[in-house]
Each structure stands twice: as C-alpha cells, then as structure tokens.
PDB file of N, CA and C in Angstrom:
ATOM      1  N   MET A   7       0.934  -1.148   0.089  1.00 85.00           N
ATOM      2  CA  MET A   7       0.043   0.023  -0.008  1.00 85.00           C
ATOM      3  C   MET A   7       0.933   1.288   0.018  1.00 85.00           C
ATOM      4  N   ILE A   8       1.718   1.320   0.984  1.00 85.00           N
ATOM      5  CA  ILE A   8       2.671   2.440   1.110  1.00 85.00           C
ATOM      6  C   ILE A   8       3.501   2.660  -0.266  1.00 85.00           C
ATOM      7  N   LYS A   9       4.034   1.485  -0.708  1.00 84.00           N
ATOM      8  CA  LYS A   9       4.939   1.527  -2.007  1.00 84.00           C
ATOM      9  C   LYS A   9       4.097   2.063  -3.160  1.00 84.00           C
ATOM     10  N   GLY A  10       2.800   1.758  -3.222  1.00 91.00           N
ATOM     11  CA  GLY A  10       1.915   2.301  -4.257  1.00 91.00           C
ATOM     12  C   GLY A  10       1.641   3.745  -4.088  1.00 91.00           C
ATOM     13  N   ILE A  11       1.516   4.224  -2.926  1.00 93.00           N
ATOM     14  CA  ILE A  11       1.467   5.689  -2.735  1.00 93.00           C
ATOM     15  C   ILE A  11       2.633   6.373  -3.092  1.00 93.00           C
ATOM     16  N   ASP A  12       3.797   5.714  -2.636  1.00 87.00           N
ATOM     17  CA  ASP A  12       5.102   6.279  -2.928  1.00 87.00           C
ATOM     18  C   ASP A  12       5.332   6.386  -4.357  1.00 87.00           C
ATOM     19  N   LEU A  13       5.057   5.359  -5.289  1.00 91.00           N
ATOM     20  CA  LEU A  13       5.170   5.349  -6.561  1.00 91.00           C
ATOM     21  C   LEU A  13       4.237   6.339  -7.299  1.00 91.00           C
ATOM     22  N   GLY A  14       2.936   6.481  -6.734  1.00 95.00           N
ATOM     23  CA  GLY A  14       2.087   7.379  -7.226  1.00 95.00           C
ATOM     24  C   GLY A  14       2.531   8.852  -7.047  1.00 95.00           C
ATOM     25  N   LEU A  15       3.045   9.142  -5.960  1.00 94.00           N
ATOM     26  CA  LEU A  15       3.571  10.496  -5.756  1.00 94.00           C
ATOM     27  C   LEU A  15       4.840  10.838  -6.600  1.00 94.00           C
ATOM     28  N   ALA A  16       5.657   9.799  -6.792  1.00 93.00           N
ATOM     29  CA  ALA A  16       6.745  10.027  -7.632  1.00 93.00           C
ATOM     30  C   ALA A  16       6.400  10.335  -9.068  1.00 93.00           C
ATOM     31  N   LEU A  17       5.440   9.624  -9.537  1.00 95.00           N
ATOM     32  CA  LEU A  17       4.852   9.879 -10.906  1.00 95.00           C
ATOM     33  C   LEU A  17       4.254  11.214 -10.997  1.00 95.00           C
ATOM     34  N   PHE A  18       3.532  11.535  -9.841  1.00 96.00           N
ATOM     35  CA  PHE A  18       2.755  12.796  -9.853  1.00 96.00           C
ATOM     36  C   PHE A  18       3.842  14.025  -9.959  1.00 96.00           C
ATOM     37  N   LEU A  19       4.948  13.891  -9.469  1.00 94.00           N
ATOM     38  CA  LEU A  19       5.921  14.934  -9.547  1.00 94.00           C
ATOM     39  C   LEU A  19       6.509  15.009 -11.048  1.00 94.00           C
ATOM     40  N   VAL A  20       6.668  13.930 -11.684  1.00 95.00           N
ATOM     41  CA  VAL A  20       7.119  13.930 -12.997  1.00 95.00           C
ATOM     42  C   VAL A  20       6.070  14.569 -13.896  1.00 95.00           C
ATOM     43  N   VAL A  21       4.743  14.069 -13.764  1.00 97.00           N
ATOM     44  CA  VAL A  21       3.708  14.679 -14.569  1.00 97.00           C
ATOM     45  C   VAL A  21       3.439  16.203 -14.258  1.00 97.00           C
ATOM     46  N   LEU A  22       3.653  16.574 -12.990  1.00 96.00           N
ATOM     47  CA  LEU A  22       3.390  17.881 -12.512  1.00 96.00           C
ATOM     48  C   LEU A  22       4.493  18.893 -13.426  1.00 96.00           C
ATOM     49  N   GLY A  23       5.714  18.264 -13.414  1.00 94.00           N
ATOM     50  CA  GLY A  23       6.848  18.903 -14.094  1.00 94.00           C
ATOM     51  C   GLY A  23       6.530  19.076 -15.525  1.00 94.00           C
ATOM     52  N   CYS A  24       6.038  18.042 -16.131  1.00 96.00           N
ATOM     53  CA  CYS A  24       5.497  18.112 -17.629  1.00 96.00           C
ATOM     54  C   CYS A  24       4.562  19.119 -17.797  1.00 96.00           C
ATOM     55  N   ALA A  25       3.473  19.094 -16.992  1.00 97.00           N
ATOM     56  CA  ALA A  25       2.411  20.112 -17.124  1.00 97.00           C
ATOM     57  C   ALA A  25       3.054  21.537 -16.956  1.00 97.00           C
ATOM     58  N   HIS A  26       3.889  21.703 -16.043  1.00 96.00           N
ATOM     59  CA  HIS A  26       4.480  23.129 -15.800  1.00 96.00           C
ATOM     60  C   HIS A  26       5.289  23.376 -16.975  1.00 96.00           C
ATOM     61  N   ASN A  27       6.080  22.680 -17.573  1.00 94.00           N
ATOM     62  CA  ASN A  27       6.908  22.974 -18.669  1.00 94.00           C
ATOM     63  C   ASN A  27       6.185  23.092 -20.098  1.00 94.00           C
ATOM     64  N   PHE A  28       5.351  22.081 -20.252  1.00 96.00           N
ATOM     65  CA  PHE A  28       4.737  22.031 -21.652  1.00 96.00           C
ATOM     66  C   PHE A  28       3.372  22.609 -21.788  1.00 96.00           C
ATOM     67  N   ILE A  29       2.708  23.053 -20.673  1.00 97.00           N
ATOM     68  CA  ILE A  29       1.519  23.558 -20.654  1.00 97.00           C
ATOM     69  C   ILE A  29       1.529  24.966 -20.164  1.00 97.00           C
ATOM     70  N   ALA A  30       1.977  25.142 -18.888  1.00 96.00           N
ATOM     71  CA  ALA A  30       1.922  26.518 -18.271  1.00 96.00           C
ATOM     72  C   ALA A  30       2.988  27.414 -18.764  1.00 96.00           C
ATOM     73  N   ALA A  31       4.201  26.868 -19.038  1.00 95.00           N
ATOM     74  CA  ALA A  31       5.213  27.761 -19.667  1.00 95.00           C
ATOM     75  C   ALA A  31       4.851  28.484 -20.826  1.00 95.00           C
ATOM     76  N   PRO A  32       4.336  27.757 -21.899  1.00 95.00           N
ATOM     77  CA  PRO A  32       3.897  28.440 -23.132  1.00 95.00           C
ATOM     78  C   PRO A  32       2.730  29.492 -22.986  1.00 95.00           C
ATOM     79  N   LEU A  33       1.908  29.074 -21.978  1.00 96.00           N
ATOM     80  CA  LEU A  33       0.860  30.047 -21.739  1.00 96.00           C
ATOM     81  C   LEU A  33       1.367  31.319 -21.001  1.00 96.00           C
ATOM     82  N   ALA A  34       2.301  31.137 -20.061  1.00 95.00           N
ATOM     83  CA  ALA A  34       2.779  32.152 -19.300  1.00 95.00           C
ATOM     84  C   ALA A  34       3.748  33.076 -20.060  1.00 95.00           C
ATOM     85  N   TYR A  35       4.501  32.429 -21.023  1.00 95.00           N
ATOM     86  CA  TYR A  35       5.519  33.308 -21.773  1.00 95.00           C
ATOM     87  C   TYR A  35       5.417  33.131 -23.160  1.00 95.00           C
ATOM     88  N   ASP A  36       5.422  34.146 -23.860  1.00 92.00           N
ATOM     89  CA  ASP A  36       5.203  34.175 -25.287  1.00 92.00           C
ATOM     90  C   ASP A  36       6.522  34.392 -26.144  1.00 92.00           C
ATOM     91  N   HIS A  37       7.691  34.568 -25.364  1.00 90.00           N
ATOM     92  CA  HIS A  37       8.949  34.617 -25.995  1.00 90.00           C
ATOM     93  C   HIS A  37       9.968  34.067 -25.035  1.00 90.00           C
ATOM     94  N   PHE A  38      11.095  33.840 -25.605  1.00 84.00           N
ATOM     95  CA  PHE A  38      12.339  33.224 -24.888  1.00 84.00           C
ATOM     96  C   PHE A  38      12.877  34.187 -24.055  1.00 84.00           C
ATOM     97  N   SER A  39      12.937  34.202 -22.773  1.00 88.00           N
ATOM     98  CA  SER A  39      13.574  35.123 -21.924  1.00 88.00           C
ATOM     99  C   SER A  39      14.247  34.490 -20.613  1.00 88.00           C
ATOM    100  N   ILE A  40      14.910  35.243 -19.856  1.00 86.00           N
ATOM    101  CA  ILE A  40      15.402  34.762 -18.543  1.00 86.00           C
ATOM    102  C   ILE A  40      14.355  34.272 -17.746  1.00 86.00           C
ATOM    103  N   GLU A  41      13.229  35.101 -17.622  1.00 90.00           N
ATOM    104  CA  GLU A  41      12.100  34.742 -16.676  1.00 90.00           C
ATOM    105  C   GLU A  41      11.513  33.303 -17.269  1.00 90.00           C
ATOM    106  N   ALA A  42      11.446  33.080 -18.430  1.00 90.00           N
ATOM    107  CA  ALA A  42      10.912  31.834 -19.024  1.00 90.00           C
ATOM    108  C   ALA A  42      11.763  30.732 -18.635  1.00 90.00           C
ATOM    109  N   LEU A  43      13.201  30.966 -18.805  1.00 86.00           N
ATOM    110  CA  LEU A  43      14.022  29.936 -18.294  1.00 86.00           C
ATOM    111  C   LEU A  43      14.025  29.558 -16.899  1.00 86.00           C
ATOM    112  N   TRP A  44      13.835  30.531 -16.121  1.00 88.00           N
ATOM    113  CA  TRP A  44      13.591  30.376 -14.590  1.00 88.00           C
ATOM    114  C   TRP A  44      12.508  29.502 -14.279  1.00 88.00           C
ATOM    115  N   PHE A  45      11.415  29.884 -14.991  1.00 92.00           N
ATOM    116  CA  PHE A  45      10.139  29.182 -14.895  1.00 92.00           C
ATOM    117  C   PHE A  45      10.396  27.621 -15.261  1.00 92.00           C
ATOM    118  N   VAL A  46      10.917  27.506 -16.448  1.00 92.00           N
ATOM    119  CA  VAL A  46      11.064  25.984 -16.830  1.00 92.00           C
ATOM    120  C   VAL A  46      12.045  25.250 -15.893  1.00 92.00           C
ATOM    121  N   SER A  47      12.909  25.907 -15.271  1.00 91.00           N
ATOM    122  CA  SER A  47      13.894  25.281 -14.268  1.00 91.00           C
ATOM    123  C   SER A  47      13.203  24.769 -13.122  1.00 91.00           C
ATOM    124  N   ALA A  48      12.106  25.408 -12.760  1.00 92.00           N
ATOM    125  CA  ALA A  48      11.245  24.737 -11.626  1.00 92.00           C
ATOM    126  C   ALA A  48      10.620  23.496 -11.995  1.00 92.00           C
ATOM    127  N   GLY A  49      10.130  23.357 -13.378  1.00 93.00           N
ATOM    128  CA  GLY A  49       9.595  22.172 -13.840  1.00 93.00           C
ATOM    129  C   GLY A  49      10.606  21.005 -13.861  1.00 93.00           C
ATOM    130  N   MET A  50      11.825  21.416 -14.362  1.00 92.00           N
ATOM    131  CA  MET A  50      12.997  20.482 -14.341  1.00 92.00           C
ATOM    132  C   MET A  50      13.234  19.965 -12.912  1.00 92.00           C
ATOM    133  N   ALA A  51      13.198  20.754 -11.920  1.00 93.00           N
ATOM    134  CA  ALA A  51      13.429  20.399 -10.516  1.00 93.00           C
ATOM    135  C   ALA A  51      12.427  19.323 -10.130  1.00 93.00           C
ATOM    136  N   LEU A  52      11.103  19.524 -10.631  1.00 94.00           N
ATOM    137  CA  LEU A  52      10.149  18.560 -10.358  1.00 94.00           C
ATOM    138  C   LEU A  52      10.406  17.235 -10.940  1.00 94.00           C
ATOM    139  N   TRP A  53      10.878  17.213 -12.325  1.00 94.00           N
ATOM    140  CA  TRP A  53      11.273  16.007 -12.911  1.00 94.00           C
ATOM    141  C   TRP A  53      12.306  15.231 -12.165  1.00 94.00           C
ATOM    142  N   TYR A  54      13.429  16.014 -11.773  1.00 91.00           N
ATOM    143  CA  TYR A  54      14.531  15.373 -11.129  1.00 91.00           C
ATOM    144  C   TYR A  54      14.092  14.771  -9.707  1.00 91.00           C
ATOM    145  N   ALA A  55      13.294  15.567  -9.033  1.00 92.00           N
ATOM    146  CA  ALA A  55      12.816  14.977  -7.771  1.00 92.00           C
ATOM    147  C   ALA A  55      11.938  13.728  -8.003  1.00 92.00           C
ATOM    148  N   GLY A  56      11.111  13.771  -8.972  1.00 93.00           N
ATOM    149  CA  GLY A  56      10.254  12.561  -9.380  1.00 93.00           C
ATOM    150  C   GLY A  56      11.109  11.424  -9.810  1.00 93.00           C
ATOM    151  N   PHE A  57      12.062  11.651 -10.712  1.00 91.00           N
ATOM    152  CA  PHE A  57      12.847  10.549 -11.117  1.00 91.00           C
ATOM    153  C   PHE A  57      13.722   9.950 -10.076  1.00 91.00           C
ATOM    154  N   ILE A  58      14.309  10.780  -9.196  1.00 90.00           N
ATOM    155  CA  ILE A  58      15.078  10.164  -8.174  1.00 90.00           C
ATOM    156  C   ILE A  58      14.354   9.448  -7.174  1.00 90.00           C
ATOM    157  N   ASN A  59      12.997   9.761  -6.877  1.00 88.00           N
ATOM    158  CA  ASN A  59      12.227   8.948  -6.064  1.00 88.00           C
ATOM    159  C   ASN A  59      11.641   7.736  -6.818  1.00 88.00           C
ATOM    160  N   LEU A  60      11.575   7.861  -8.153  1.00 91.00           N
ATOM    161  CA  LEU A  60      11.154   6.535  -9.016  1.00 91.00           C
ATOM    162  C   LEU A  60      12.313   5.535  -8.858  1.00 91.00           C
ATOM    163  N   LEU A  61      13.572   6.005  -8.853  1.00 87.00           N
ATOM    164  CA  LEU A  61      14.822   5.163  -8.855  1.00 87.00           C
ATOM    165  C   LEU A  61      14.657   4.425  -7.411  1.00 87.00           C
ATOM    166  N   ARG A  62      14.295   5.278  -6.349  1.00 86.00           N
ATOM    167  CA  ARG A  62      14.401   4.712  -5.035  1.00 86.00           C
ATOM    168  C   ARG A  62      13.276   3.645  -4.924  1.00 86.00           C
ATOM    169  N   VAL A  63      12.131   3.944  -5.479  1.00 87.00           N
ATOM    170  CA  VAL A  63      10.950   2.886  -5.418  1.00 87.00           C
ATOM    171  C   VAL A  63      11.422   1.672  -6.209  1.00 87.00           C
ATOM    172  N   ALA A  64      12.021   1.762  -7.415  1.00 86.00           N
ATOM    173  CA  ALA A  64      12.420   0.699  -8.218  1.00 86.00           C
ATOM    174  C   ALA A  64      13.511  -0.146  -7.525  1.00 86.00           C
ATOM    175  N   ALA A  65      14.219   0.385  -6.784  1.00 83.00           N
ATOM    176  CA  ALA A  65      15.352  -0.244  -5.970  1.00 83.00           C
ATOM    177  C   ALA A  65      14.905  -1.248  -5.047  1.00 83.00           C
ATOM    178  N   GLY A  66      13.610  -1.074  -4.653  1.00 80.00           N
ATOM    179  CA  GLY A  66      13.115  -2.097  -3.585  1.00 80.00           C
ATOM    180  C   GLY A  66      13.652  -1.674  -2.135  1.00 80.00           C
ATOM    181  N   ARG A  67      14.865  -2.057  -1.808  1.00 80.00           N
ATOM    182  CA  ARG A  67      15.569  -1.682  -0.608  1.00 80.00           C
ATOM    183  C   ARG A  67      16.689  -0.872  -1.123  1.00 80.00           C
ATOM    184  N   PRO A  68      16.654   0.337  -1.231  1.00 76.00           N
ATOM    185  CA  PRO A  68      17.539   1.243  -1.693  1.00 76.00           C
ATOM    186  C   PRO A  68      18.725   1.396  -0.542  1.00 76.00           C
ATOM    187  N   GLY A  69      19.967   1.558  -1.019  1.00 83.00           N
ATOM    188  CA  GLY A  69      21.087   1.878  -0.205  1.00 83.00           C
ATOM    189  C   GLY A  69      20.859   3.141   0.606  1.00 83.00           C
ATOM    190  N   ARG A  70      21.788   3.342   1.657  1.00 86.00           N
ATOM    191  CA  ARG A  70      21.667   4.608   2.406  1.00 86.00           C
ATOM    192  C   ARG A  70      21.868   5.901   1.599  1.00 86.00           C
ATOM    193  N   LEU A  71      22.769   5.768   0.763  1.00 87.00           N
ATOM    194  CA  LEU A  71      23.136   7.038  -0.193  1.00 87.00           C
ATOM    195  C   LEU A  71      21.805   7.326  -1.080  1.00 87.00           C
ATOM    196  N   LEU A  72      21.151   6.463  -1.766  1.00 85.00           N
ATOM    197  CA  LEU A  72      20.087   6.737  -2.492  1.00 85.00           C
ATOM    198  C   LEU A  72      18.905   7.222  -1.580  1.00 85.00           C
ATOM    199  N   ALA A  73      18.742   6.602  -0.594  1.00 85.00           N
ATOM    200  CA  ALA A  73      17.591   7.052   0.524  1.00 85.00           C
ATOM    201  C   ALA A  73      17.899   8.325   1.000  1.00 85.00           C
ATOM    202  N   ALA A  74      19.111   8.658   1.334  1.00 89.00           N
ATOM    203  CA  ALA A  74      19.608  10.033   1.874  1.00 89.00           C
ATOM    204  C   ALA A  74      19.385  11.084   0.747  1.00 89.00           C
ATOM    205  N   GLY A  75      19.825  10.673  -0.365  1.00 88.00           N
ATOM    206  CA  GLY A  75      19.713  11.666  -1.548  1.00 88.00           C
ATOM    207  C   GLY A  75      18.124  11.983  -1.821  1.00 88.00           C
ATOM    208  N   CYS A  76      17.298  11.042  -1.826  1.00 87.00           N
ATOM    209  CA  CYS A  76      15.868  11.303  -2.031  1.00 87.00           C
ATOM    210  C   CYS A  76      15.396  12.137  -0.875  1.00 87.00           C
ATOM    211  N   LEU A  77      15.731  11.862   0.362  1.00 90.00           N
ATOM    212  CA  LEU A  77      15.211  12.617   1.395  1.00 90.00           C
ATOM    213  C   LEU A  77      15.658  14.206   1.409  1.00 90.00           C
ATOM    214  N   LEU A  78      16.961  14.336   1.039  1.00 91.00           N
ATOM    215  CA  LEU A  78      17.494  15.676   0.862  1.00 91.00           C
ATOM    216  C   LEU A  78      16.804  16.318  -0.240  1.00 91.00           C
ATOM    217  N   THR A  79      16.571  15.710  -1.536  1.00 89.00           N
ATOM    218  CA  THR A  79      15.915  16.346  -2.507  1.00 89.00           C
ATOM    219  C   THR A  79      14.510  16.712  -2.273  1.00 89.00           C
ATOM    220  N   ASN A  80      13.861  15.814  -1.554  1.00 89.00           N
ATOM    221  CA  ASN A  80      12.480  16.115  -1.260  1.00 89.00           C
ATOM    222  C   ASN A  80      12.273  17.290  -0.215  1.00 89.00           C
ATOM    223  N   ILE A  81      13.036  17.139   0.788  1.00 94.00           N
ATOM    224  CA  ILE A  81      13.127  18.284   1.827  1.00 94.00           C
ATOM    225  C   ILE A  81      13.580  19.594   1.252  1.00 94.00           C
ATOM    226  N   SER A  82      14.582  19.690   0.295  1.00 90.00           N
ATOM    227  CA  SER A  82      14.988  20.963  -0.164  1.00 90.00           C
ATOM    228  C   SER A  82      13.983  21.514  -1.147  1.00 90.00           C
ATOM    229  N   LEU A  83      13.268  20.571  -1.918  1.00 87.00           N
ATOM    230  CA  LEU A  83      12.230  21.109  -2.874  1.00 87.00           C
ATOM    231  C   LEU A  83      11.056  21.586  -2.142  1.00 87.00           C
ATOM    232  N   LEU A  84      10.611  20.940  -1.044  1.00 89.00           N
ATOM    233  CA  LEU A  84       9.572  21.421  -0.146  1.00 89.00           C
ATOM    234  C   LEU A  84       9.988  22.807   0.400  1.00 89.00           C
ATOM    235  N   ALA A  85      11.073  22.938   0.994  1.00 90.00           N
ATOM    236  CA  ALA A  85      11.500  24.159   1.568  1.00 90.00           C
ATOM    237  C   ALA A  85      11.501  25.377   0.573  1.00 90.00           C
ATOM    238  N   PHE A  86      12.094  24.987  -0.733  1.00 85.00           N
ATOM    239  CA  PHE A  86      11.898  26.078  -1.776  1.00 85.00           C
ATOM    240  C   PHE A  86      10.536  26.399  -2.083  1.00 85.00           C
ATOM    241  N   VAL A  87       9.686  25.592  -2.275  1.00 84.00           N
ATOM    242  CA  VAL A  87       8.254  25.845  -2.548  1.00 84.00           C
ATOM    243  C   VAL A  87       7.591  26.589  -1.517  1.00 84.00           C
ATOM    244  N   LEU A  88       7.853  26.336  -0.205  1.00 88.00           N
ATOM    245  CA  LEU A  88       7.214  27.069   0.951  1.00 88.00           C
ATOM    246  C   LEU A  88       7.840  28.418   0.967  1.00 88.00           C
ATOM    247  N   ALA A  89       9.196  28.479   0.844  1.00 86.00           N
ATOM    248  CA  ALA A  89       9.815  29.922   0.754  1.00 86.00           C
ATOM    249  C   ALA A  89       9.292  30.763  -0.408  1.00 86.00           C
ATOM    250  N   TYR A  90       9.109  30.117  -1.510  1.00 81.00           N
ATOM    251  CA  TYR A  90       8.514  30.912  -2.646  1.00 81.00           C
ATOM    252  C   TYR A  90       7.255  31.399  -2.413  1.00 81.00           C
ATOM    253  N   ALA A  91       6.325  30.518  -1.751  1.00 84.00           N
ATOM    254  CA  ALA A  91       4.989  30.906  -1.436  1.00 84.00           C
ATOM    255  C   ALA A  91       5.007  32.015  -0.473  1.00 84.00           C
ATOM    256  N   ALA A  92       5.976  32.014   0.623  1.00 86.00           N
ATOM    257  CA  ALA A  92       5.986  33.071   1.491  1.00 86.00           C
ATOM    258  C   ALA A  92       6.307  34.339   0.978  1.00 86.00           C
ATOM    259  N   VAL A  93       7.309  34.433  -0.037  1.00 84.00           N
ATOM    260  CA  VAL A  93       7.673  35.567  -0.659  1.00 84.00           C
ATOM    261  C   VAL A  93       6.559  36.168  -1.494  1.00 84.00           C
ATOM    262  N   LEU A  94       5.889  35.255  -2.171  1.00 83.00           N
ATOM    263  CA  LEU A  94       4.760  35.903  -2.863  1.00 83.00           C
ATOM    264  C   LEU A  94       3.583  36.090  -2.099  1.00 83.00           C
ATOM    265  N   GLY A  95       3.488  35.837  -0.903  1.00 83.00           N
ATOM    266  CA  GLY A  95       2.376  35.973  -0.053  1.00 83.00           C
ATOM    267  C   GLY A  95       1.186  35.015  -0.237  1.00 83.00           C
ATOM    268  N   ASN A  96       1.380  33.808  -0.814  1.00 73.00           N
ATOM    269  CA  ASN A  96       0.385  32.894  -1.210  1.00 73.00           C
ATOM    270  C   ASN A  96       0.233  31.757  -0.123  1.00 73.00           C
ATOM    271  N   TRP A  97       0.127  32.121   1.113  1.00 68.00           N
ATOM    272  CA  TRP A  97      -0.097  31.043   2.165  1.00 68.00           C
ATOM    273  C   TRP A  97      -1.513  30.529   2.078  1.00 68.00           C
TER     274      TRP A  97
END
C-alpha cells in the first residue's frame, strides 16, 4: 500500500513537471527570456525529484546513499516551494 502511494507521488512529480513546462510555460511566456528559463527550471526540478524517487522505489531496498539523496531532494524542494509561497504571500 505504502509503496503504491510512494510510486504514485513520484509519478505525480514527473507529470506535474511536464504540465509546468509544456502547458503552463507556453501560456505564461510568449517569448524566450530569462524569466521563461527560470520558470522552466522549476519544472525540471520537479522532474529530477520525481525521477530520483522513482529510482528509489524501483530499487526495492535502496542503499543509504540513494535514500538520503531522495530525502535531501524532497526536503529541499519542499523548503523552496514554501519559501517561494512566503515571498509571494500565497499562504
């Protein structure tokens, strides 16, 4: 059960990154700019977080390095999202 939830959330991160980059980015930016690149980099971060979690799920019993890398990735991405929301005032 937990492994299924874990897999679902990892896939959700990848799909969210795809939606962010391939749907939201073209709607938000009509030209190539530094702002557009910054926006797309957030979608790429979602891909990386999703894929590293997929690796951990696929490994079954991951080693400590992979488990620690996933934990660090997940915590740092969550901290970034919360900090960004705080800066924008979107609590």
